[in-house]
Each structure stands twice: as structure tokens, then as C-alpha cells.
JSON list of N, CA and C in Angstrom, two decimals:
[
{"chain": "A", "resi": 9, "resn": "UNK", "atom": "N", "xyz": [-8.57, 7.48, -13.78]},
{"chain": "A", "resi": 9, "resn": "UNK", "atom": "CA", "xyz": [-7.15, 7.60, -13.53]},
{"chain": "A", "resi": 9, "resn": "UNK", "atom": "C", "xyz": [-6.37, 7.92, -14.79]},
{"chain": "A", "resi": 10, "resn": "UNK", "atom": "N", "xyz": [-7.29, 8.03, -15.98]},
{"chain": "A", "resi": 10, "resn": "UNK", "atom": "CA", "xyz": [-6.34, 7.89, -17.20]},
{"chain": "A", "resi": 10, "resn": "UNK", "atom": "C", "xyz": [-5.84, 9.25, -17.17]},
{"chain": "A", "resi": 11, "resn": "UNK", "atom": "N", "xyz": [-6.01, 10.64, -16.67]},
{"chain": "A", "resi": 11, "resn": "UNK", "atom": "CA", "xyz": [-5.87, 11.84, -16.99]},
{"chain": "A", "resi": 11, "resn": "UNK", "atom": "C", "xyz": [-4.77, 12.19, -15.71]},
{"chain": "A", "resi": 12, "resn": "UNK", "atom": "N", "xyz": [-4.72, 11.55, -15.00]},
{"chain": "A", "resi": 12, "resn": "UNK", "atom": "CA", "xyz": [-3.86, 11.65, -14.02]},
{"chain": "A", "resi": 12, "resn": "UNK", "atom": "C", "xyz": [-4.90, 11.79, -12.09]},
{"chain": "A", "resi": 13, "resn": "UNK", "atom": "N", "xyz": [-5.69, 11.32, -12.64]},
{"chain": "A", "resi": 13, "resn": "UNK", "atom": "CA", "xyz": [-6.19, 11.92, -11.22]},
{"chain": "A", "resi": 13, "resn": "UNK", "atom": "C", "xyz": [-6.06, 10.23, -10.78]},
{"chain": "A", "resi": 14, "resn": "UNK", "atom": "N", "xyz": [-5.25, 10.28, -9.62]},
{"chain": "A", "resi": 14, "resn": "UNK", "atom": "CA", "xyz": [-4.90, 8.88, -9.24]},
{"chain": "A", "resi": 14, "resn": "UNK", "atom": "C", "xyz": [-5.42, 8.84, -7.72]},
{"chain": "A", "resi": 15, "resn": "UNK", "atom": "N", "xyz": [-5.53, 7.67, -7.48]},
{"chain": "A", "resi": 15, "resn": "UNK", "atom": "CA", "xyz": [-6.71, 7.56, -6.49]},
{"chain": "A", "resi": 15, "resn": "UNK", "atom": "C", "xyz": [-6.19, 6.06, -5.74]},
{"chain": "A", "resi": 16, "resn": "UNK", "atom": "N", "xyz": [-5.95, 5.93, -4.48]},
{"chain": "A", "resi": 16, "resn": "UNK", "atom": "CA", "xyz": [-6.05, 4.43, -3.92]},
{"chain": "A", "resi": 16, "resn": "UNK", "atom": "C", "xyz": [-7.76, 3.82, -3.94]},
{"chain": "A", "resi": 17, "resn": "UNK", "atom": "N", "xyz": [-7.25, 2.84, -4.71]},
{"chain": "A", "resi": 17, "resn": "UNK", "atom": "CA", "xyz": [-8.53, 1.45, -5.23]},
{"chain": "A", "resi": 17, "resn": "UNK", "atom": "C", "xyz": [-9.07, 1.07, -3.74]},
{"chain": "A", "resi": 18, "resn": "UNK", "atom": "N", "xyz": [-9.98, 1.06, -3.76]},
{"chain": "A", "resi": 18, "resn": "UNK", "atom": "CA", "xyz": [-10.30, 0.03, -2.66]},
{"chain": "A", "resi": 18, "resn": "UNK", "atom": "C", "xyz": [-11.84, -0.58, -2.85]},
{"chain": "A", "resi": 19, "resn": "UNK", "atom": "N", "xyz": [-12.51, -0.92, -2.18]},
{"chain": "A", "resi": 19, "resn": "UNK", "atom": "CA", "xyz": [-13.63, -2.18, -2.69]},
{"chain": "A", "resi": 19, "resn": "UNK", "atom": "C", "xyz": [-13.34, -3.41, -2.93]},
{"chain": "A", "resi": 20, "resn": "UNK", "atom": "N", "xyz": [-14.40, -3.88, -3.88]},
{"chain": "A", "resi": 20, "resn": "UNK", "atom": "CA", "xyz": [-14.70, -5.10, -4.35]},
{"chain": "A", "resi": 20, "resn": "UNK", "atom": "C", "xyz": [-13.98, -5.35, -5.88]},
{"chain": "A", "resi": 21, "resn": "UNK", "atom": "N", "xyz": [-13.69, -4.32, -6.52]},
{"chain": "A", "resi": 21, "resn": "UNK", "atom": "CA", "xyz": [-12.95, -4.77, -7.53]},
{"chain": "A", "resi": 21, "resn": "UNK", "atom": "C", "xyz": [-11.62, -4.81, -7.27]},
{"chain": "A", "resi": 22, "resn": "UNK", "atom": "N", "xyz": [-11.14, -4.07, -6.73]},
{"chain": "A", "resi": 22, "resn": "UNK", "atom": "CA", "xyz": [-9.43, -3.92, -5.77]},
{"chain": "A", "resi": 22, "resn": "UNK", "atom": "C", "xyz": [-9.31, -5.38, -5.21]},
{"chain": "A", "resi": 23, "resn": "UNK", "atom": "N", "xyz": [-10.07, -6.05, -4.39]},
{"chain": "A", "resi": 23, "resn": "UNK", "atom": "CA", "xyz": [-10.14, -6.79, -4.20]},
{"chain": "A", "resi": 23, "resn": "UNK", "atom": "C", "xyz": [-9.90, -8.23, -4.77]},
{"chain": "A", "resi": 24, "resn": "UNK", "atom": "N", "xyz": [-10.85, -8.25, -5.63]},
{"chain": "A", "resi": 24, "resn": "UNK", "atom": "CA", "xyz": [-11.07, -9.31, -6.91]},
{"chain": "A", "resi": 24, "resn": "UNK", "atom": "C", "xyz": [-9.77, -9.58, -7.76]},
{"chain": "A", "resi": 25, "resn": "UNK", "atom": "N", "xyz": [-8.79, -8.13, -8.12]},
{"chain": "A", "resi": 25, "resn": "UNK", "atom": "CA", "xyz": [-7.83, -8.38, -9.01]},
{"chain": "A", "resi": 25, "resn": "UNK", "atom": "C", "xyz": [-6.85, -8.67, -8.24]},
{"chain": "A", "resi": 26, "resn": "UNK", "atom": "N", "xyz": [-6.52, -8.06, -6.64]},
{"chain": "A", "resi": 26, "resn": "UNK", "atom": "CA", "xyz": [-5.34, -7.95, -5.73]},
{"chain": "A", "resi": 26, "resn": "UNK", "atom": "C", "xyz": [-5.55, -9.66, -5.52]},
{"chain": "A", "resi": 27, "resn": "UNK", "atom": "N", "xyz": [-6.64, -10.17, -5.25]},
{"chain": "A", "resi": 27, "resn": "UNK", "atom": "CA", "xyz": [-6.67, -11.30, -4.98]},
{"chain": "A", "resi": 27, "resn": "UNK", "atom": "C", "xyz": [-6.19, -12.73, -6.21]},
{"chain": "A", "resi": 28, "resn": "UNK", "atom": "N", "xyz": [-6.76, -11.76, -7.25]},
{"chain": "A", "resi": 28, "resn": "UNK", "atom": "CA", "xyz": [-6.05, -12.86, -8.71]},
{"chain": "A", "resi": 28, "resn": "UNK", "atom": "C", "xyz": [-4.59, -12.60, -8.54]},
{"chain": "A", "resi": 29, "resn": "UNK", "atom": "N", "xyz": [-4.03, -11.33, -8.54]},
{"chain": "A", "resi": 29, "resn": "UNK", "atom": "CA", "xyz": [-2.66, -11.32, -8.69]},
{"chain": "A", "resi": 29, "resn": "UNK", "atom": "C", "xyz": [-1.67, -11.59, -7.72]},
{"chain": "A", "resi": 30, "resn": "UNK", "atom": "N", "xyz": [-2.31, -11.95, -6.49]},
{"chain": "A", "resi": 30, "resn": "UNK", "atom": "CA", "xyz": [-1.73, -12.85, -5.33]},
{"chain": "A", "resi": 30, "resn": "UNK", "atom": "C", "xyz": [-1.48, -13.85, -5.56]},
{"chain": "A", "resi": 31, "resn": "UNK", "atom": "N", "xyz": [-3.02, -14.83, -6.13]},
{"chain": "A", "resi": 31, "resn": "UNK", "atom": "CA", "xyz": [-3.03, -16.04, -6.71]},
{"chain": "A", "resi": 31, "resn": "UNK", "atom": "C", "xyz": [-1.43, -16.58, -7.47]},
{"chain": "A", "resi": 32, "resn": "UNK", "atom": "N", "xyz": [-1.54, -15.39, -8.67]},
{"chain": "A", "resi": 32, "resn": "UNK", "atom": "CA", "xyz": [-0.71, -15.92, -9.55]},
{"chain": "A", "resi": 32, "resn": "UNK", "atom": "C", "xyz": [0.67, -15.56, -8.92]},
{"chain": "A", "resi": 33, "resn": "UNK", "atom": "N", "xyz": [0.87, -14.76, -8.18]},
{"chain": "A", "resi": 33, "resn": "UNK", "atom": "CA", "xyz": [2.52, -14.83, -7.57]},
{"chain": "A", "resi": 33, "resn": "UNK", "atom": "C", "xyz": [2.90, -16.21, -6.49]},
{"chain": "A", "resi": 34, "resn": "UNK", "atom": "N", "xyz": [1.57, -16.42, -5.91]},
{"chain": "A", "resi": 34, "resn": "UNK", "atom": "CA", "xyz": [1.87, -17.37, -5.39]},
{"chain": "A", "resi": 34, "resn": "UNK", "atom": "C", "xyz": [2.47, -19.04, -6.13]},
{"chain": "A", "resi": 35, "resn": "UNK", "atom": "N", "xyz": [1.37, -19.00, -7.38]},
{"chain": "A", "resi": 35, "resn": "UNK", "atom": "CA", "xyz": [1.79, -19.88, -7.84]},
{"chain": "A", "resi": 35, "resn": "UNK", "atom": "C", "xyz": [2.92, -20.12, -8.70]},
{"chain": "A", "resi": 36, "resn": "UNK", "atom": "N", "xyz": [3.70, -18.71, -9.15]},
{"chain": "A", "resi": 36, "resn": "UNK", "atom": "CA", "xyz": [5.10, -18.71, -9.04]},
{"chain": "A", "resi": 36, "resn": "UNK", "atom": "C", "xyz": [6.43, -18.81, -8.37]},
{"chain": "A", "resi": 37, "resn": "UNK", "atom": "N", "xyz": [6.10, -18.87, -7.35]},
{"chain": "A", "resi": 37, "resn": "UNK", "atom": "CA", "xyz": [6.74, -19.06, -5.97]},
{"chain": "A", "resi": 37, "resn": "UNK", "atom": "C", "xyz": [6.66, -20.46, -5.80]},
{"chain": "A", "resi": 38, "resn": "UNK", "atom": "N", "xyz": [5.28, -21.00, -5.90]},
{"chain": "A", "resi": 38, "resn": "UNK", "atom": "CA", "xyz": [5.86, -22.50, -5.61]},
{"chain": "A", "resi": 38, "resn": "UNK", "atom": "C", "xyz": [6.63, -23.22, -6.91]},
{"chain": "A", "resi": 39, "resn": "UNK", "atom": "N", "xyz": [6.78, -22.34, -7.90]},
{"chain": "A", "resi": 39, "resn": "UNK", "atom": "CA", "xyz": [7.26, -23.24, -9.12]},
{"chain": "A", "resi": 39, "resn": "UNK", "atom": "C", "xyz": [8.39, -23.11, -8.92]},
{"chain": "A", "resi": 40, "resn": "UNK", "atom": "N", "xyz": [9.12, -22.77, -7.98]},
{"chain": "A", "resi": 40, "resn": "UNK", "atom": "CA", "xyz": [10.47, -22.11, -7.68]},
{"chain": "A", "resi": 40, "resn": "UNK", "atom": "C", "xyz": [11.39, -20.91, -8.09]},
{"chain": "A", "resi": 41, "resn": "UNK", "atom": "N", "xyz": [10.36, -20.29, -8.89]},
{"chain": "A", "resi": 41, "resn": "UNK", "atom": "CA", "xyz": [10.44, -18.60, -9.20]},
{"chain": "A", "resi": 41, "resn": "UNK", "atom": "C", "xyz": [10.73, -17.69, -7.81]},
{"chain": "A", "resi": 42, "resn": "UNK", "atom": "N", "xyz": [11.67, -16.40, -7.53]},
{"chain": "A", "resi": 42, "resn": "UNK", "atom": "CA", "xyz": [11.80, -15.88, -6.38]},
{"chain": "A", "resi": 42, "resn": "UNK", "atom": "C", "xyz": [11.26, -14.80, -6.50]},
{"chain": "A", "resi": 43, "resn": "UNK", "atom": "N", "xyz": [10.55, -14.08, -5.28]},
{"chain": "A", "resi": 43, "resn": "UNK", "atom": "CA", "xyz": [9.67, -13.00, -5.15]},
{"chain": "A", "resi": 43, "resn": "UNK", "atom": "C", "xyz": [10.38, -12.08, -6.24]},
{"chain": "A", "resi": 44, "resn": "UNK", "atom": "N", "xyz": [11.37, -11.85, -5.62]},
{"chain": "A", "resi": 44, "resn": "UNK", "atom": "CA", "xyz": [12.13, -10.45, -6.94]},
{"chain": "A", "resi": 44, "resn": "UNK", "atom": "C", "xyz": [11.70, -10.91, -8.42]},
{"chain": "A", "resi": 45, "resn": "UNK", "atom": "N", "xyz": [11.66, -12.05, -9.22]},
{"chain": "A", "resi": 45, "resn": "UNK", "atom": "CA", "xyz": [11.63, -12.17, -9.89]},
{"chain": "A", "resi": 45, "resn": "UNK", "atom": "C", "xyz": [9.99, -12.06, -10.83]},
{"chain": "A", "resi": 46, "resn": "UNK", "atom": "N", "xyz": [9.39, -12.47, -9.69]},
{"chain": "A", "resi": 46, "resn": "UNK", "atom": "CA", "xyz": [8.17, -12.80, -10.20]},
{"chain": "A", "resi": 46, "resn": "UNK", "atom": "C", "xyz": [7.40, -11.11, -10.15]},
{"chain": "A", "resi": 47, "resn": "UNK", "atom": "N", "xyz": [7.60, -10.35, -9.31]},
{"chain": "A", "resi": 47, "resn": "UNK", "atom": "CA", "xyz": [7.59, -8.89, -8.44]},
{"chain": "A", "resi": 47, "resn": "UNK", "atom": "C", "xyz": [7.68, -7.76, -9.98]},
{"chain": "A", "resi": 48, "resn": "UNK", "atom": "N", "xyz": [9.14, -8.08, -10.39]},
{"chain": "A", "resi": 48, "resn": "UNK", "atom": "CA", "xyz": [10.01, -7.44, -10.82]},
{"chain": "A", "resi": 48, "resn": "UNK", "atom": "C", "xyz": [9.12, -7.24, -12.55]},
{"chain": "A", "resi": 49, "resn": "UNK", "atom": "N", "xyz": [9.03, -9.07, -13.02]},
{"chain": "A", "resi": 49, "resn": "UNK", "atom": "CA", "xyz": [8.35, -9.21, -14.01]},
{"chain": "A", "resi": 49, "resn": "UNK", "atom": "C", "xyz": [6.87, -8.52, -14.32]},
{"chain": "A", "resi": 50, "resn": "UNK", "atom": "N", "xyz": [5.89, -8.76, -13.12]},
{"chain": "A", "resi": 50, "resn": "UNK", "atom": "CA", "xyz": [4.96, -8.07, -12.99]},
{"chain": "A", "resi": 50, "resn": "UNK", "atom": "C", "xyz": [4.41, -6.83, -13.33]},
{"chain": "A", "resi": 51, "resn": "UNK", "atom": "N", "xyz": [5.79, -5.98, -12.42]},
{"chain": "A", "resi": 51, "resn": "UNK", "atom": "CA", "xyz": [5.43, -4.72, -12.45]},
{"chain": "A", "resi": 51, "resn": "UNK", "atom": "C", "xyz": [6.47, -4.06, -13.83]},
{"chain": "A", "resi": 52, "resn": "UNK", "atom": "N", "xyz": [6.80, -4.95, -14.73]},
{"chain": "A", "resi": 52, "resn": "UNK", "atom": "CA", "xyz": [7.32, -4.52, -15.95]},
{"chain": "A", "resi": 52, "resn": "UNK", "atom": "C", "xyz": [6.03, -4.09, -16.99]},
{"chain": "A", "resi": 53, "resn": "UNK", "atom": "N", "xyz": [5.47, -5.88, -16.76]},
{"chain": "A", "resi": 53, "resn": "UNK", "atom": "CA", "xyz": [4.50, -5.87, -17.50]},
{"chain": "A", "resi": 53, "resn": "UNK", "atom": "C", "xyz": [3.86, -4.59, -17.10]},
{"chain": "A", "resi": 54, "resn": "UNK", "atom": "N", "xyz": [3.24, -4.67, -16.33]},
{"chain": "A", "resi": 54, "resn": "UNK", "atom": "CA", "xyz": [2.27, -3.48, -15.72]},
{"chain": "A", "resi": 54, "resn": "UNK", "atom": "C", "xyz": [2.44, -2.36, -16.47]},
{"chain": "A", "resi": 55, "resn": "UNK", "atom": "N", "xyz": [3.89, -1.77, -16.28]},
{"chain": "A", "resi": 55, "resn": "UNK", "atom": "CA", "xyz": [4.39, -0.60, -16.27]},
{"chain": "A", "resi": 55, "resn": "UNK", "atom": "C", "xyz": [4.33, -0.54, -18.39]},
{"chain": "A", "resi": 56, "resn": "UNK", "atom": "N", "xyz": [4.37, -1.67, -18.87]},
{"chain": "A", "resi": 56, "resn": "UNK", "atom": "CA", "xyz": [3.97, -1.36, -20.30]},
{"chain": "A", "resi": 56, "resn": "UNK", "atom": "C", "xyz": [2.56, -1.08, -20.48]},
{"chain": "A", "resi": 57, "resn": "UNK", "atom": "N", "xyz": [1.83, -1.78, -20.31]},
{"chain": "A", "resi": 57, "resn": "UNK", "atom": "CA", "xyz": [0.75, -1.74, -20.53]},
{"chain": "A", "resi": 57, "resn": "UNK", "atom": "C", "xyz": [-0.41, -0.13, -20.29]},
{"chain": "A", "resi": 58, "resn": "UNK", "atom": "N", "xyz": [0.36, 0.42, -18.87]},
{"chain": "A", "resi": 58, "resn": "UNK", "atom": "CA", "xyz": [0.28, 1.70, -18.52]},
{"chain": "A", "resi": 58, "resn": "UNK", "atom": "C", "xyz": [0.58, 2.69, -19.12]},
{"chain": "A", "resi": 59, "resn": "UNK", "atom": "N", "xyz": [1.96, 2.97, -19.71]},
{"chain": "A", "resi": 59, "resn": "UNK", "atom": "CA", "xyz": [2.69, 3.55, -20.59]},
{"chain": "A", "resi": 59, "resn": "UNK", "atom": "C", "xyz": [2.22, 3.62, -21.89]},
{"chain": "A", "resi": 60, "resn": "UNK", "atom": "N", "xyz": [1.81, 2.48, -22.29]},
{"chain": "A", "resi": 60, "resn": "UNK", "atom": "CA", "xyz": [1.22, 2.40, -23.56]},
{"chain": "A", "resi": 60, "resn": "UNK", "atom": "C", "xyz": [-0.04, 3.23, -23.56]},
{"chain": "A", "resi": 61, "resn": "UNK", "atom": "N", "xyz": [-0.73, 2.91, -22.78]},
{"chain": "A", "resi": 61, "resn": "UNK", "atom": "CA", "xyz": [-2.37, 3.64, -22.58]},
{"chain": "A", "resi": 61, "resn": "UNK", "atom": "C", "xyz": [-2.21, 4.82, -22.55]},
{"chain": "A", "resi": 62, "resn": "UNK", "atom": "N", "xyz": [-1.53, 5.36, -21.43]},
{"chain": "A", "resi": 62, "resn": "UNK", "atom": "CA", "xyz": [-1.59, 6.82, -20.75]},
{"chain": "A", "resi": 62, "resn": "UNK", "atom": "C", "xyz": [-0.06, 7.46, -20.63]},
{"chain": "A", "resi": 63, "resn": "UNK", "atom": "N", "xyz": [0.66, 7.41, -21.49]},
{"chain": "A", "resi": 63, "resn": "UNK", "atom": "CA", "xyz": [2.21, 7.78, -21.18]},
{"chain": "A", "resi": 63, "resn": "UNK", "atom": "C", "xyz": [2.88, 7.60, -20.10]},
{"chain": "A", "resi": 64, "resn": "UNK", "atom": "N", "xyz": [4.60, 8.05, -20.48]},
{"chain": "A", "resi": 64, "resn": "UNK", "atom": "CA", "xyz": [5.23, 7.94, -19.37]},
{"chain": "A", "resi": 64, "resn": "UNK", "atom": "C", "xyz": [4.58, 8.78, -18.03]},
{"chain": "A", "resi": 65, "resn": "UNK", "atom": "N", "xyz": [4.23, 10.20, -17.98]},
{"chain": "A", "resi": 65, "resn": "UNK", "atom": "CA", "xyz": [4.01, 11.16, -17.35]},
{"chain": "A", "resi": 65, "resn": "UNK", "atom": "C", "xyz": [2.70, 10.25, -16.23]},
{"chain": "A", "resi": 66, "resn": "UNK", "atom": "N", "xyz": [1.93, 9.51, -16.72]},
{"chain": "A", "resi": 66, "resn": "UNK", "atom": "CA", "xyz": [1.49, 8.64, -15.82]},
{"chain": "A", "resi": 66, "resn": "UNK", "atom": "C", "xyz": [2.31, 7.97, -15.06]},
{"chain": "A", "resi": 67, "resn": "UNK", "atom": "N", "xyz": [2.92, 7.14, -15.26]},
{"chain": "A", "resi": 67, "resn": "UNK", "atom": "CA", "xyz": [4.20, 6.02, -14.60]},
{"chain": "A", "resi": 67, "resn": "UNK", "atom": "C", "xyz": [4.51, 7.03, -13.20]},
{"chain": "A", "resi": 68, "resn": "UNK", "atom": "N", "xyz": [4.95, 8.47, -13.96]},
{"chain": "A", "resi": 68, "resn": "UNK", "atom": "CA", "xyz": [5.73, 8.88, -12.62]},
{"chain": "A", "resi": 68, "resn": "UNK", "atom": "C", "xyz": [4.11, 9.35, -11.71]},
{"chain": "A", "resi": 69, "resn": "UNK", "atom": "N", "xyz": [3.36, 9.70, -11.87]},
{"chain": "A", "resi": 69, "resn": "UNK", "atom": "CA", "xyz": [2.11, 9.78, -11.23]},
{"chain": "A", "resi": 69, "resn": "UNK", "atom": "C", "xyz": [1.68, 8.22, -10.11]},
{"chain": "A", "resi": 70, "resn": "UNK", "atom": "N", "xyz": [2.01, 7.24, -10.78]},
{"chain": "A", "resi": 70, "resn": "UNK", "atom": "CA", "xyz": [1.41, 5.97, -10.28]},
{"chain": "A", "resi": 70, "resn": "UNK", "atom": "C", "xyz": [2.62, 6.14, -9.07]},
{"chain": "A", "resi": 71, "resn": "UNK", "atom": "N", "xyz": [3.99, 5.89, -9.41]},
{"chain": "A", "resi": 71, "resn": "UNK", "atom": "CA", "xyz": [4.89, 6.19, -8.42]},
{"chain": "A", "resi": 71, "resn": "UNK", "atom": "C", "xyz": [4.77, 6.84, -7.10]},
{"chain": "A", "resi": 72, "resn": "UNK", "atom": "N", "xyz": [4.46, 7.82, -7.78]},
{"chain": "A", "resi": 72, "resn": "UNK", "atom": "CA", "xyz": [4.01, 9.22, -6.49]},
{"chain": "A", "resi": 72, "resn": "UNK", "atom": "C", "xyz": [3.09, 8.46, -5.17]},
{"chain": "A", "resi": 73, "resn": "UNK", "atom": "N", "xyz": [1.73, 7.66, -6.09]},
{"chain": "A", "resi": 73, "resn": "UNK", "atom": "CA", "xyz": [0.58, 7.12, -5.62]},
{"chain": "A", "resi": 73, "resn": "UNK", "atom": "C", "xyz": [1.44, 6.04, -4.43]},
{"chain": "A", "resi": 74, "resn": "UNK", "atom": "N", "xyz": [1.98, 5.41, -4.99]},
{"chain": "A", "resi": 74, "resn": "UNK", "atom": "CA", "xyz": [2.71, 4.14, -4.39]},
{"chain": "A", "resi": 74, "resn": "UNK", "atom": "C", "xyz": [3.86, 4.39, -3.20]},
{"chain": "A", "resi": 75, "resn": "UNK", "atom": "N", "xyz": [4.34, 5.61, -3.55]},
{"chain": "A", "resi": 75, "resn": "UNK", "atom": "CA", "xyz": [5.16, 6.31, -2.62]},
{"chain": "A", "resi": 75, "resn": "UNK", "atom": "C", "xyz": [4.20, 6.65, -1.27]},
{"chain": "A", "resi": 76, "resn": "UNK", "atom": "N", "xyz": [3.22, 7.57, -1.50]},
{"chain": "A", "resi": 76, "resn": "UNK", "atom": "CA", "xyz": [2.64, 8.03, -0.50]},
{"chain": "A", "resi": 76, "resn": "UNK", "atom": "C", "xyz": [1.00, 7.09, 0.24]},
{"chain": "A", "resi": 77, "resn": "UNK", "atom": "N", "xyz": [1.05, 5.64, -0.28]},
{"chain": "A", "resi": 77, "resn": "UNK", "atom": "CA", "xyz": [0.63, 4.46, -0.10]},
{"chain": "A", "resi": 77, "resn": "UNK", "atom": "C", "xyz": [0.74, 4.16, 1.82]},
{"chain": "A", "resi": 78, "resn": "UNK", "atom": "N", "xyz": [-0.14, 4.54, 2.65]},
{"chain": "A", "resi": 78, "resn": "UNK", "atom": "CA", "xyz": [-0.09, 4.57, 3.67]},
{"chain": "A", "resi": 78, "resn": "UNK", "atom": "C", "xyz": [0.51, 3.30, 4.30]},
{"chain": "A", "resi": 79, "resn": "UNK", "atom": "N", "xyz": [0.41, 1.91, 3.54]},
{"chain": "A", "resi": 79, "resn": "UNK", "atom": "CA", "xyz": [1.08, 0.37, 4.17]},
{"chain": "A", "resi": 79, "resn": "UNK", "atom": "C", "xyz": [2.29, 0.71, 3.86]},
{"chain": "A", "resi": 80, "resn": "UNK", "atom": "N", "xyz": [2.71, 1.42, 2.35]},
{"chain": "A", "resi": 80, "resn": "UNK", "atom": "CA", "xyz": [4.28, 1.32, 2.67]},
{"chain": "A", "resi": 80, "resn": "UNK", "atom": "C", "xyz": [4.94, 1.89, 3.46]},
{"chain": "A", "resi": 81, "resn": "UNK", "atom": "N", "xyz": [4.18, 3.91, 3.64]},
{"chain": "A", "resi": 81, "resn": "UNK", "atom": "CA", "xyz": [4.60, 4.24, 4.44]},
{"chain": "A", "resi": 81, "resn": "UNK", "atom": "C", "xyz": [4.94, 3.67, 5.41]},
{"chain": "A", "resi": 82, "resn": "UNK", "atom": "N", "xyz": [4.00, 2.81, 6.10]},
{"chain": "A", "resi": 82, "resn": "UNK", "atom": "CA", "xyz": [4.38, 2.18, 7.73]},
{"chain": "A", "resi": 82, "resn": "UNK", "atom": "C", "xyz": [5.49, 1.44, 7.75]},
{"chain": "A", "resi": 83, "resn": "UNK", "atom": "N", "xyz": [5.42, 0.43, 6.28]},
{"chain": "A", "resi": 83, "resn": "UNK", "atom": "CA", "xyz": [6.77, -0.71, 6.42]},
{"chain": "A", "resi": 83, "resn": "UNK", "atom": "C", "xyz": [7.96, -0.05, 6.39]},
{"chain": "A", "resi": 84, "resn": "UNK", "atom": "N", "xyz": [7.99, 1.46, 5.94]},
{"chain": "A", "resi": 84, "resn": "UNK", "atom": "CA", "xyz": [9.64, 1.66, 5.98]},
{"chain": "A", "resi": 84, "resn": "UNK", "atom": "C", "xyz": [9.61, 2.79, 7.02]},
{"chain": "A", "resi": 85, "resn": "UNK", "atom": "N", "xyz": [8.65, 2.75, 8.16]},
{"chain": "A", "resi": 85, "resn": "UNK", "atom": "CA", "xyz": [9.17, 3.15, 9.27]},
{"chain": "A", "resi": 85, "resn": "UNK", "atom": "C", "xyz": [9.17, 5.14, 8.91]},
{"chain": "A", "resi": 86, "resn": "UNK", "atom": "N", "xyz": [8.11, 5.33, 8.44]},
{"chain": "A", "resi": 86, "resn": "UNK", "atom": "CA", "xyz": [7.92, 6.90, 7.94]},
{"chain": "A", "resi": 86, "resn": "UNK", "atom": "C", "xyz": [6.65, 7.26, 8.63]}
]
């Protein structure tokens, strides 16, 4: 994915991390942290760590990915 060829994850490692990073939102939520917040923070971090590696020109690539993300599609009714 570092060159831009972006791809929906799926398996056992998709799995493994979607499942740690559930973990840990959850357990921000019960600390009385609110989804936006904990969401928001996340995908900051994320979005450095990405940027840093592989530039901005990635970011808007991951976007694209996330845009055309067949669950979201459904949730907003597209």
C-alpha cells in the first residue's frame, strides 16, 4: 500500500488489529471519553503516522479507499 496501490484488508491480520483497536475504543468509552473524541483522536494519530511514512498524496488515496468502503457505502444509504 505504500506506493499507492490501496486495497481493503481483510483476513486474519485485519482482524487481529480491528479487534485491538475496538478493544481500545471501547475502553475509552467506558472511561467516559465520547466516541467523537476517542474516533477523532485515533484517526489523527493514524493520519500522522501515514503521512509521515508515505505523504500527504497517500492520505487522500486512503480517503478515496474509505469513501468507496462498501459498509459505509450502505450506512449512508448509497
Amino acid at each position: 500500500m505504500a506506493n499507492g496501490d490501496f486495497e481493503i484488508l481483510s483476513g486474519a491480520k485485519f482482524a487481529a488489529i480491528a479487534n485491538r483497536a475496538s478493544d481500545f475504543i471501547n475502553s475509552e468509552l467506558r472511561l467516559g471519553n465520547s466516541t467523537d473524541e476517542v474516533v477523532c483522536i485515533l484517526v489523527r494519530v493514524a493520519a500522522d503516522y501515514a503521512a509521515a511514512e508515505y505523504g500527504l498524496d497517500y492520505l487522500e488515496g486512503l480517503a478515496h479507499v474509505l469513501r468507496e468502503s462498501p459498509k459505509l457505502s450502505q450506512e449512508q444509504g448509497q
